[in-house]
Coordinates of C-alpha atoms in Angstrom, one line a residue:
Chain A
M1 CA -32.8 15.3 18.6
Y2 CA -31.6 11.9 20.0
F3 CA -30.2 10.6 16.7
G4 CA -30.8 11.5 13.1
F5 CA -29.6 12.7 9.8
D6 CA -29.9 16.4 9.0
R7 CA -30.1 17.4 5.3
L8 CA -27.5 14.7 4.3
T9 CA -26.1 14.8 0.8
V10 CA -23.7 12.0 -0.2
A11 CA -22.1 11.1 -3.5
Y12 CA -19.5 8.6 -4.7
G13 CA -16.7 10.6 -6.3
R14 CA -18.0 13.2 -8.7
G15 CA -21.1 11.2 -9.6
R16 CA -24.8 12.0 -9.1
P17 CA -25.6 12.3 -5.4
I18 CA -26.9 9.0 -3.8
L19 CA -28.5 10.9 -0.9
R20 CA -30.1 14.2 -1.6
G21 CA -30.6 16.3 1.4
L22 CA -32.1 13.5 3.5
T23 CA -33.5 14.3 6.9
L24 CA -34.6 11.6 9.3
E25 CA -35.0 11.5 13.1
L26 CA -35.0 8.2 15.1
A27 CA -37.0 7.8 18.2
Q28 CA -35.1 6.3 21.2
G29 CA -36.0 2.7 22.0
E30 CA -37.7 2.1 18.6
I31 CA -36.9 -0.3 15.8
T32 CA -36.9 1.6 12.5
A33 CA -36.7 -0.3 9.2
L34 CA -35.5 1.2 6.0
V35 CA -37.1 -0.2 2.9
G36 CA -36.7 0.7 -0.8
P37 CA -35.6 -0.5 -4.1
N38 CA -32.0 -1.5 -4.9
G39 CA -29.7 1.5 -5.3
C40 CA -32.0 4.0 -3.5
G41 CA -29.4 4.8 -0.9
K42 CA -30.3 2.7 2.1
S43 CA -26.9 1.2 2.7
T44 CA -25.2 4.5 1.9
L45 CA -27.2 6.2 4.6
L46 CA -26.1 3.7 7.2
K47 CA -22.5 3.9 6.1
T48 CA -22.3 7.6 6.9
V49 CA -22.6 6.8 10.6
P50 CA -19.3 5.0 11.1
R51 CA -17.7 7.5 8.7
L52 CA -17.2 4.9 5.9
L53 CA -18.5 7.7 3.6
R54 CA -18.1 11.4 4.1
P55 CA -21.2 13.5 3.3
I56 CA -20.8 16.5 0.9
S57 CA -23.1 18.4 3.2
G58 CA -25.4 17.8 6.2
E59 CA -24.7 16.1 9.5
V60 CA -25.3 12.9 11.4
I61 CA -26.7 14.1 14.7
Y62 CA -26.3 12.4 18.0
R63 CA -27.8 13.9 21.1
D64 CA -28.2 17.3 19.5
R65 CA -24.6 17.5 18.4
P66 CA -22.8 16.5 15.2
L67 CA -21.6 12.9 15.6
R68 CA -18.2 13.8 14.2
A69 CA -17.5 15.7 17.4
L70 CA -16.9 12.3 19.0
S71 CA -13.7 10.4 18.2
P72 CA -14.2 7.2 16.2
R73 CA -13.6 5.2 19.4
R74 CA -16.1 7.2 21.5
A75 CA -18.7 6.9 18.7
A76 CA -18.1 3.1 18.6
Q77 CA -18.9 2.9 22.3
K78 CA -22.4 4.4 21.6
I79 CA -23.2 3.1 18.1
A80 CA -22.6 -0.3 16.6
Y81 CA -22.7 -0.8 12.8
L82 CA -22.9 -4.2 11.1
G83 CA -22.4 -4.1 7.3
Q84 CA -23.9 -6.3 4.7
F85 CA -20.8 -8.3 3.8
H86 CA -18.1 -9.4 6.2
T87 CA -15.3 -11.9 6.3
A88 CA -13.0 -13.0 9.0
P89 CA -10.1 -15.6 9.1
G90 CA -11.9 -19.0 9.2
D91 CA -9.8 -20.4 12.0
L92 CA -10.9 -17.7 14.4
P93 CA -12.9 -19.0 17.4
V94 CA -16.4 -17.5 17.9
R95 CA -15.4 -16.2 21.3
T96 CA -12.4 -14.3 19.9
L97 CA -14.5 -12.6 17.1
V98 CA -17.2 -11.7 19.6
G99 CA -14.5 -10.3 21.9
Y100 CA -13.3 -7.9 19.3
G101 CA -16.5 -6.0 20.0
R102 CA -14.9 -4.9 23.3
S103 CA -12.1 -3.0 21.5
P104 CA -13.6 0.5 21.7
H105 CA -13.8 0.2 25.5
G106 CA -10.8 0.2 27.8
R107 CA -9.4 -3.2 28.7
D108 CA -10.9 -4.8 31.8
A109 CA -10.5 -8.6 31.6
A110 CA -13.3 -9.5 34.1
R111 CA -15.8 -7.1 32.6
D112 CA -14.9 -8.0 29.1
R113 CA -15.5 -11.7 29.9
A114 CA -18.9 -11.0 31.5
V115 CA -20.0 -8.9 28.5
V116 CA -18.8 -11.5 26.0
D117 CA -20.6 -14.3 27.9
D118 CA -23.8 -12.2 28.0
A119 CA -23.6 -11.5 24.2
L120 CA -23.0 -15.2 23.5
A121 CA -25.9 -16.2 25.6
R122 CA -28.3 -13.6 24.0
T123 CA -27.4 -14.9 20.6
G124 CA -27.6 -18.5 21.6
L125 CA -23.9 -19.2 20.8
T126 CA -22.7 -20.2 24.3
A127 CA -22.3 -23.8 23.2
L128 CA -20.4 -22.8 20.1
A129 CA -18.1 -20.3 21.7
D130 CA -14.9 -22.4 21.1
R131 CA -15.8 -23.5 17.6
S132 CA -14.0 -21.8 14.7
L133 CA -16.0 -19.6 12.3
A134 CA -15.4 -21.8 9.3
T135 CA -17.4 -24.6 11.0
L136 CA -20.5 -22.5 11.6
S137 CA -23.6 -22.3 9.4
G138 CA -24.6 -19.0 7.8
G139 CA -27.1 -18.2 10.5
E140 CA -24.7 -19.0 13.3
R141 CA -22.1 -16.9 11.7
Q142 CA -24.5 -13.9 11.3
R143 CA -25.4 -14.3 15.0
A144 CA -21.7 -14.3 15.9
W145 CA -21.3 -10.9 14.1
I146 CA -24.3 -9.5 15.9
A147 CA -22.9 -10.8 19.2
M148 CA -19.7 -8.8 18.3
A149 CA -21.7 -5.7 17.8
L150 CA -23.5 -6.3 21.2
C151 CA -20.2 -6.4 22.9
Q152 CA -19.8 -2.8 22.0
Q153 CA -22.7 -2.3 24.4
P154 CA -24.2 0.3 22.0
E155 CA -27.2 2.4 22.6
L156 CA -27.9 2.3 18.9
L157 CA -27.6 -0.6 16.5
L158 CA -27.3 -0.2 12.8
L159 CA -27.9 -3.3 10.7
D160 CA -27.5 -3.5 7.0
E161 CA -29.7 -6.4 5.7
P162 CA -29.1 -8.7 8.7
T163 CA -31.2 -11.4 7.2
T164 CA -29.5 -11.7 3.8
Y165 CA -28.5 -15.3 2.9
L166 CA -30.5 -16.7 5.8
D167 CA -33.4 -19.1 5.5
V168 CA -36.7 -18.1 6.9
G169 CA -36.1 -19.8 10.2
Y170 CA -32.9 -17.9 10.8
Q171 CA -34.5 -14.7 9.5
L172 CA -37.1 -14.9 12.2
E173 CA -34.5 -15.8 14.8
V174 CA -32.3 -12.8 14.0
L175 CA -35.3 -10.4 14.0
E176 CA -36.6 -11.8 17.2
L177 CA -33.2 -11.2 18.7
V178 CA -33.3 -7.6 17.5
R179 CA -36.7 -7.2 19.1
A180 CA -35.4 -8.7 22.4
L181 CA -32.6 -6.2 22.3
R182 CA -35.1 -3.4 22.1
D183 CA -37.3 -4.8 24.9
E184 CA -34.6 -5.9 27.3
L185 CA -31.8 -3.4 26.7
G186 CA -33.8 -0.5 25.4
M187 CA -31.6 -0.4 22.3
T188 CA -32.6 1.8 19.4
V189 CA -32.3 0.0 16.1
L190 CA -32.1 1.2 12.5
M191 CA -32.0 -1.6 10.0
V192 CA -32.2 -2.1 6.2
L193 CA -34.5 -4.9 5.2
H194 CA -35.5 -6.2 1.8
D195 CA -38.4 -8.3 3.1
L196 CA -41.2 -5.9 3.5
N197 CA -43.4 -8.3 5.3
L198 CA -40.8 -9.0 7.9
A199 CA -40.1 -5.2 8.1
A200 CA -43.8 -4.5 8.7
R201 CA -43.9 -7.2 11.4
F202 CA -40.8 -6.4 13.4
A203 CA -40.4 -2.6 13.0
D204 CA -42.1 0.0 15.1
R205 CA -41.7 2.4 12.2
L206 CA -41.2 2.0 8.5
C207 CA -39.2 4.4 6.3
A208 CA -39.6 4.0 2.6
M209 CA -36.8 5.4 0.4
R210 CA -36.6 6.2 -3.3
D211 CA -33.9 8.0 -5.2
G212 CA -31.9 9.2 -2.2
D213 CA -34.7 10.5 -0.1
I214 CA -37.4 9.4 2.3
V215 CA -40.8 9.2 0.7
A216 CA -42.9 7.7 3.5
D217 CA -42.2 7.5 7.2
S218 CA -44.7 6.3 9.7
T219 CA -46.1 3.1 11.3
P220 CA -46.1 0.0 9.2
D221 CA -49.9 0.2 8.9
A222 CA -49.6 3.7 7.4
V223 CA -46.6 3.0 5.1
L224 CA -47.3 -0.4 3.8
T225 CA -50.1 0.5 1.4
P226 CA -50.9 -0.3 -2.3
A227 CA -50.2 3.4 -3.1
M228 CA -46.7 3.3 -1.5
L229 CA -45.8 -0.1 -3.1
R230 CA -46.8 1.4 -6.5
E231 CA -44.9 4.6 -6.0
V232 CA -41.7 3.2 -4.5
F233 CA -41.4 -0.3 -6.0
G234 CA -43.5 0.2 -9.1
I235 CA -45.7 -2.9 -8.3
T236 CA -49.4 -3.6 -8.0
A237 CA -50.0 -5.4 -4.7
E238 CA -52.7 -6.3 -2.3
V239 CA -52.3 -5.4 1.3
H240 CA -54.0 -7.5 4.0
R241 CA -53.9 -7.6 7.7
D242 CA -52.1 -10.4 9.6
E243 CA -54.3 -10.8 12.7
T244 CA -52.0 -13.3 14.3
N245 CA -49.1 -10.8 14.5
G246 CA -51.1 -7.6 14.4
C247 CA -49.4 -6.2 11.4
P248 CA -50.0 -5.6 7.7
Y249 CA -48.7 -7.9 5.0
F250 CA -48.7 -7.6 1.2
I251 CA -49.0 -10.0 -1.7
P252 CA -47.3 -8.7 -4.9
I253 CA -49.5 -9.0 -8.1
R254 CA -47.3 -7.7 -10.9
N255 CA -44.5 -5.3 -11.8
E256 CA -45.8 -2.2 -13.5
E257 CA -42.4 -0.7 -14.3
I258 CA -39.8 -1.9 -16.7
R259 CA -36.6 -1.0 -14.8
Chain B
M1 CA -3.1 -26.7 14.7
F2 CA -3.4 -25.6 18.3
A3 CA -7.0 -24.6 18.8
Q4 CA -6.9 -23.6 22.5
N5 CA -5.1 -20.7 24.0
G6 CA -3.1 -23.0 26.3
G7 CA -1.8 -24.9 23.3
R8 CA -0.9 -21.7 21.5
A9 CA 1.0 -20.3 24.5
A10 CA 2.9 -23.6 24.8
C11 CA 3.7 -23.4 21.1
V12 CA 5.1 -19.9 21.4
V13 CA 7.2 -20.9 24.4
V14 CA 8.6 -23.9 22.4
L15 CA 9.4 -21.7 19.5
A16 CA 11.1 -19.1 21.8
L17 CA 13.2 -21.9 23.3
L18 CA 14.0 -23.1 19.7
G19 CA 15.2 -19.6 18.9
V20 CA 17.5 -19.4 21.9
L21 CA 18.8 -22.9 21.4
S22 CA 19.5 -22.3 17.7
I23 CA 21.6 -19.4 18.7
L24 CA 23.6 -21.3 21.4
I25 CA 24.0 -24.4 19.2
C26 CA 24.9 -22.6 16.0
V27 CA 27.6 -20.6 17.8
G28 CA 29.2 -23.9 18.6
I29 CA 29.1 -25.3 15.0
G30 CA 31.9 -24.7 12.5
T31 CA 35.2 -26.0 11.1
V32 CA 36.4 -25.9 14.7
P33 CA 33.6 -27.3 16.9
V34 CA 33.0 -25.9 20.3
T35 CA 31.1 -27.9 22.9
P36 CA 28.0 -26.3 24.5
A37 CA 29.7 -26.1 27.9
E38 CA 32.6 -24.2 26.3
V39 CA 30.1 -21.9 24.4
I40 CA 28.4 -21.0 27.7
R41 CA 31.8 -20.3 29.3
A42 CA 33.0 -18.3 26.4
L43 CA 29.9 -16.2 26.4
F44 CA 30.4 -15.0 30.0
V45 CA 34.2 -15.3 30.7
D46 CA 36.9 -13.6 28.7
D47 CA 39.7 -16.1 29.3
G48 CA 41.6 -15.5 26.1
S49 CA 41.1 -19.1 24.9
T50 CA 40.5 -20.1 21.2
A51 CA 36.9 -20.9 22.1
R52 CA 36.4 -17.4 23.4
L53 CA 37.9 -15.9 20.2
L54 CA 35.9 -18.1 17.9
V55 CA 32.6 -17.7 19.8
W56 CA 32.8 -14.1 20.9
E57 CA 34.6 -12.4 18.1
L58 CA 33.6 -14.4 15.0
R59 CA 30.5 -16.5 15.4
L60 CA 28.4 -14.7 17.9
P61 CA 28.0 -11.4 16.0
R62 CA 27.2 -13.3 12.9
V63 CA 24.6 -15.5 14.6
L64 CA 23.1 -12.5 16.4
C65 CA 22.8 -10.8 13.0
C66 CA 21.0 -13.9 11.7
A67 CA 18.7 -13.9 14.6
L68 CA 17.8 -10.2 14.4
V69 CA 17.4 -10.3 10.6
G70 CA 15.1 -13.4 11.0
I71 CA 13.0 -11.6 13.6
C72 CA 12.8 -8.3 11.6
L73 CA 11.9 -9.9 8.3
S74 CA 9.3 -12.3 9.9
L75 CA 7.6 -9.5 11.8
S76 CA 7.7 -7.3 8.7
G77 CA 6.0 -10.0 6.5
C78 CA 3.6 -10.8 9.3
I79 CA 2.5 -7.2 9.5
L80 CA 2.2 -6.8 5.7
Q81 CA 0.1 -9.9 5.3
G82 CA -2.3 -8.4 7.8
V83 CA -2.3 -4.9 6.2
M84 CA -2.8 -6.2 2.7
R85 CA -5.2 -8.9 3.9
N86 CA -3.3 -11.1 1.5
H87 CA -1.2 -14.1 2.4
M88 CA 1.0 -13.5 -0.6
A89 CA 2.2 -10.2 0.7
S90 CA 5.8 -9.9 1.8
P91 CA 8.4 -7.1 2.1
S92 CA 9.1 -7.3 -1.6
T93 CA 5.4 -6.6 -2.3
I94 CA 5.6 -3.1 -0.9
G95 CA 8.8 -2.3 -2.7
V96 CA 11.0 -2.5 0.3
T97 CA 13.4 -4.9 -1.4
G98 CA 13.4 -3.0 -4.7
G99 CA 13.9 0.4 -3.1
A100 CA 16.6 -0.7 -0.7
S101 CA 18.6 -2.5 -3.3
L102 CA 18.3 0.4 -5.8
V103 CA 19.7 2.9 -3.3
G104 CA 22.3 0.2 -2.3
Y105 CA 23.5 -0.2 -5.9
L106 CA 23.5 3.5 -6.5
T107 CA 25.7 4.1 -3.4
L108 CA 28.1 1.4 -4.5
V109 CA 28.4 2.9 -8.0
V110 CA 28.1 6.6 -7.6
C111 CA 29.9 7.2 -4.4
P112 CA 31.7 4.0 -3.3
Q113 CA 33.7 6.0 -0.7
Y114 CA 30.5 6.2 1.3
A115 CA 29.9 2.4 1.3
A116 CA 29.8 2.6 5.0
L117 CA 26.6 4.5 4.7
L118 CA 25.0 1.8 2.6
P119 CA 22.9 0.3 5.4
L120 CA 21.4 3.7 6.2
G121 CA 20.8 4.3 2.5
A122 CA 19.0 0.9 2.2
I123 CA 16.7 1.8 5.0
L124 CA 15.9 5.2 3.4
G125 CA 15.4 3.5 0.0
A126 CA 13.1 1.0 1.5
F127 CA 11.1 3.7 3.2
A128 CA 11.0 6.0 0.2
A129 CA 9.8 3.2 -2.2
T130 CA 7.1 2.2 0.3
M131 CA 5.9 5.8 0.6
L132 CA 5.9 6.1 -3.2
I133 CA 3.7 3.0 -3.5
Y134 CA 1.4 4.3 -0.8
A135 CA 1.1 7.7 -2.5
L136 CA 0.4 6.0 -5.9
A137 CA -2.3 3.8 -4.4
Y138 CA -3.8 6.6 -2.3
R139 CA -7.1 8.0 -3.5
R140 CA -9.5 8.5 -0.6
G141 CA -7.7 5.8 1.3
A142 CA -5.2 3.2 0.0
S143 CA -6.9 -0.1 -0.6
P144 CA -4.8 -3.3 -0.3
V145 CA -5.4 -4.3 -3.9
K146 CA -4.2 -1.0 -5.3
M147 CA -1.1 -1.2 -3.0
I148 CA -0.2 -4.6 -4.2
L149 CA -0.6 -3.6 -7.9
S150 CA 1.4 -0.4 -7.5
G151 CA 3.9 -2.3 -5.4
M152 CA 4.5 -4.7 -8.3
A153 CA 5.0 -1.9 -10.7
V154 CA 7.4 0.0 -8.5
S155 CA 9.3 -3.2 -7.7
A156 CA 9.6 -4.0 -11.4
L157 CA 10.9 -0.5 -12.1
C158 CA 13.5 -0.7 -9.3
G159 CA 14.5 -4.2 -10.6
A160 CA 15.0 -2.9 -14.1
C161 CA 17.2 0.0 -12.8
N162 CA 19.2 -2.5 -10.7
D163 CA 19.8 -4.7 -13.8
M164 CA 21.0 -1.7 -15.8
I165 CA 23.4 -0.8 -13.0
K166 CA 24.7 -4.4 -12.8
L167 CA 25.3 -4.5 -16.6
L168 CA 26.9 -1.0 -16.9
F169 CA 29.0 -1.0 -13.7
A170 CA 29.9 -4.7 -13.2
G171 CA 33.4 -3.6 -12.2
S172 CA 32.5 -1.4 -9.4
L173 CA 30.2 -4.0 -7.8
G174 CA 32.8 -6.7 -7.5
N175 CA 33.4 -6.3 -3.8
A176 CA 29.8 -6.2 -2.8
S177 CA 28.8 -9.8 -3.1
G178 CA 27.3 -9.9 0.4
F179 CA 24.8 -7.2 -0.5
L180 CA 24.0 -8.8 -3.9
V181 CA 23.4 -12.4 -2.9
G182 CA 22.1 -12.1 0.6
G183 CA 24.2 -13.6 3.3
F184 CA 25.9 -13.0 6.6
N185 CA 29.5 -13.5 5.6
G186 CA 31.4 -10.6 7.1
C187 CA 28.9 -9.8 9.9
V188 CA 30.8 -8.3 12.8
W189 CA 29.9 -6.5 16.0
P190 CA 29.2 -3.2 14.2
S191 CA 26.7 -5.0 12.0
V192 CA 24.9 -6.1 15.1
G193 CA 25.0 -2.5 16.4
L194 CA 23.5 -1.4 13.1
I195 CA 20.4 -3.5 13.0
A196 CA 19.8 -3.8 16.8
P197 CA 18.3 -0.3 17.3
Y198 CA 15.8 -0.8 14.4
A199 CA 15.0 -4.3 15.6
L200 CA 14.5 -3.0 19.1
V201 CA 12.3 0.0 18.2
G202 CA 10.3 -2.1 15.6
G203 CA 10.0 -5.0 18.1
V204 CA 8.7 -2.7 20.8
I205 CA 6.2 -1.1 18.5
C206 CA 5.1 -4.6 17.4
I207 CA 4.0 -5.3 21.0
F208 CA 1.2 -2.7 20.6
L209 CA 0.0 -3.8 17.1
P210 CA -1.8 -7.1 17.4
T211 CA -5.1 -5.7 18.7
G212 CA -5.5 -3.3 15.8
L213 CA -4.2 -5.8 13.3
N214 CA -6.8 -8.3 14.4
L215 CA -9.5 -5.7 13.7
L216 CA -8.0 -4.8 10.4
M217 CA -8.1 -8.4 9.3
L218 CA -12.0 -8.2 9.5
G219 CA -11.8 -5.6 6.8
D220 CA -11.8 -1.8 6.7
E221 CA -15.5 -1.4 7.3
P222 CA -15.9 -3.5 10.5
A223 CA -12.5 -2.2 11.8
R224 CA -13.7 1.4 11.4
A225 CA -17.1 0.7 12.8
L226 CA -15.2 -0.6 15.9
G227 CA -13.5 2.7 16.3
L228 CA -10.1 2.0 14.6
R229 CA -8.7 4.8 12.5
S230 CA -7.8 2.3 9.8
E231 CA -6.1 4.7 7.4
A232 CA -3.7 6.1 10.0
F233 CA -3.1 2.7 11.5
R234 CA -2.3 1.2 8.1
F235 CA 0.2 3.9 7.4
L236 CA 1.9 3.2 10.8
L237 CA 2.0 -0.5 10.0
I238 CA 3.5 0.0 6.6
A239 CA 6.1 2.4 8.0
V240 CA 7.1 0.0 10.7
A241 CA 7.3 -3.0 8.3
S242 CA 9.5 -1.0 5.8
I243 CA 11.9 0.0 8.5
L244 CA 12.2 -3.5 9.9
A245 CA 12.8 -5.0 6.4
G246 CA 15.0 -2.1 5.3
A247 CA 17.3 -2.7 8.3
S248 CA 17.5 -6.4 7.5
I249 CA 18.5 -5.7 3.9
A250 CA 21.1 -3.2 5.1
V251 CA 22.8 -6.0 7.1
A252 CA 22.2 -9.1 5.1
G253 CA 21.3 -8.0 1.6
L254 CA 18.5 -9.4 -0.3
I255 CA 17.2 -12.4 1.6
S256 CA 14.0 -13.6 0.1
F257 CA 11.2 -15.9 1.3
V258 CA 11.7 -15.4 5.1
G259 CA 9.1 -12.6 5.2
L260 CA 6.7 -14.8 3.1
I261 CA 7.0 -18.3 4.5
V262 CA 7.7 -17.7 8.2
P263 CA 4.3 -16.0 8.9
H264 CA 2.7 -18.8 6.9
I265 CA 4.2 -21.6 9.0
A266 CA 3.4 -19.7 12.1
R267 CA -0.2 -19.3 11.0
L268 CA -0.4 -23.1 10.5
L269 CA 0.8 -23.6 14.0
V270 CA -1.0 -20.9 16.1
G271 CA -3.8 -19.6 13.8
S272 CA -4.6 -16.1 12.6
D273 CA -4.9 -14.3 15.9
Y274 CA -2.1 -11.7 15.8
R275 CA -1.6 -11.9 19.6
W276 CA -0.1 -15.3 19.0
L277 CA 1.0 -15.0 15.4
M278 CA 3.5 -12.2 15.9
P279 CA 5.6 -13.7 18.7
A280 CA 5.4 -17.1 17.0
S281 CA 6.7 -15.6 13.7
A282 CA 9.5 -13.7 15.4
C283 CA 10.8 -16.8 17.2
L284 CA 10.5 -19.0 14.2
G285 CA 12.2 -16.5 11.9
C286 CA 15.1 -16.2 14.4
A287 CA 15.6 -20.0 14.5
L288 CA 15.1 -20.5 10.7
V289 CA 17.6 -17.9 9.5
T290 CA 20.2 -18.8 12.1
V291 CA 20.0 -22.5 11.2
C292 CA 20.0 -21.9 7.4
D293 CA 23.1 -19.6 7.7
T294 CA 24.9 -22.3 9.8
V295 CA 24.0 -25.0 7.3
G296 CA 25.4 -22.8 4.5
R297 CA 28.5 -22.1 6.5
V298 CA 29.5 -25.8 7.1
I299 CA 27.9 -27.8 4.3
L300 CA 30.7 -27.3 1.7
P301 CA 34.0 -26.6 3.5
P302 CA 36.1 -24.6 3.0
G303 CA 33.6 -22.6 0.9
E304 CA 30.3 -21.1 2.0
I305 CA 26.8 -21.0 0.6
P306 CA 25.0 -17.7 1.4
A307 CA 22.1 -18.0 3.7
G308 CA 19.8 -16.4 1.1
V309 CA 20.5 -19.3 -1.3
I310 CA 19.8 -21.9 1.3
L311 CA 16.6 -20.2 2.3
S312 CA 15.4 -19.9 -1.3
L313 CA 16.4 -23.6 -2.0
L314 CA 14.4 -24.7 1.0
G315 CA 11.8 -22.0 0.9
A316 CA 10.6 -22.3 -2.7
P317 CA 9.6 -26.0 -2.6
F318 CA 8.1 -25.5 0.8
F319 CA 6.0 -22.6 -0.4
L320 CA 4.7 -24.6 -3.3
W321 CA 3.8 -27.4 -1.0
L322 CA 2.0 -24.9 1.2
L323 CA 0.0 -23.6 -1.8
R324 CA -1.1 -27.2 -2.6
N325 CA -2.2 -27.9 0.9
R326 CA -3.9 -24.6 1.8
E327 CA -6.4 -25.2 4.6
T328 CA -6.2 -22.0 6.5
G329 CA -7.2 -19.8 3.6
G330 CA -10.9 -20.2 4.3
E331 CA -12.9 -17.2 5.4
G332 CA -15.9 -17.1 7.8

């Protein structure tokens, strides 16, 4: 197994488990999108990778071995994680924040500079490199954090709702960047997305979660169906095909569940 | 204020010069003034002159104590504001002040014959109080908010005990005004020898902290995702900060505000990047405490105003002004 989760059970304190024996395997070089209702355990799943949460049982597997066999620093050289909420001192220049992504690697000024420049270019921030974070727009700021994760030069990128708070233009921009990372760098991506249409369009594979487990896991065409939308989200919806982008899309009709 | 690295470097260099100059100038100031030329000569040549006696035996140890205390308290505050991710944090927040003074008072009251061990006791007290707060706040990791809250509780408890001791044993405390008020009256070469090892060890450790502190400022989650063992690192930071502040209290008693305002001023000058913030704070703290002590020494001859009083008199209004003009508090 390249990367995956093996019978993972996670709970906060003594409460009901959030993840219940979840097993999922990622394919190398693919974008996998996790979708599901609020509180189904999507973010929790991602947080087990950088050890922000400790599972009660089960393992995160990386290249056939438990990920915890690697030191946090070694793991950070292979896997980058970008959480949903982040803050940094507002006076920090973009270049400095992005450069923090080099910290898991040994110091090498020339190489660090080249990697930071490359990450800034990929995220379209070269012109803003010396601006302070407080002067950036929401989309620019999100790109700066993604650039920081790129500086880790990871094989695997975990993104928790990378498009939250962004308008539709920036949402497309961020997801196109993610796709470029897969195409140009061969990066494997696992991301949580709330927008099902964007997930269906940009992901190679869609995993639907409900109540701490995966209930559907296949191509967007196979997963984004009226039956799944009813089972996972409790809504009646029409699913059509977007011929321009070659992917399915859905139109919600009504909520069937009182949640 | 200085956005570019070149400007920041220049600013740190200027502050470092300010620190050195404040030492050289303050050594010359007093009821008997000594010219800078005489100061330099007295520092290097033992010619038995009055200048040599004044400078070398009386003023230099005191000024060096000021400088070291200023550096230690500033670095301590600087570290703690990073650990707690809270600009209001200072050595008193983590109980250093409360713990050190409680052990100090107990030493003076219970076994006054061991008053010579008071500094060591203050350091131990500072460390013990900090660890107590850490343990109280610890539950699958010690979050900054829990630490600040339990720090306030432990500090209040120590403060109450201190007040009890002051009321009940007023007589035994008569000869310990230096410890009580916070000042450098009576600092001699052994005082320098007392704080110097801690300042040196703490200072050397501080050289290796900025990278990790910068990551910790992003929050626990991003810091851990970048491979930092944030819990262990936070523990190290708190231990270093409590030793630095404990050693200062041991020499100069309870000096407030340095650990709070110096990192603030430094942040206004060079920004939040700890690679610049820590050296800037250390230099600024050195200059500020040295100058304040000298002002207190000469302002009302023949008497003296303790440096702690001068610092609070200047520090409190300045701090209020800072609060009203906060521009660096924004997050991005």
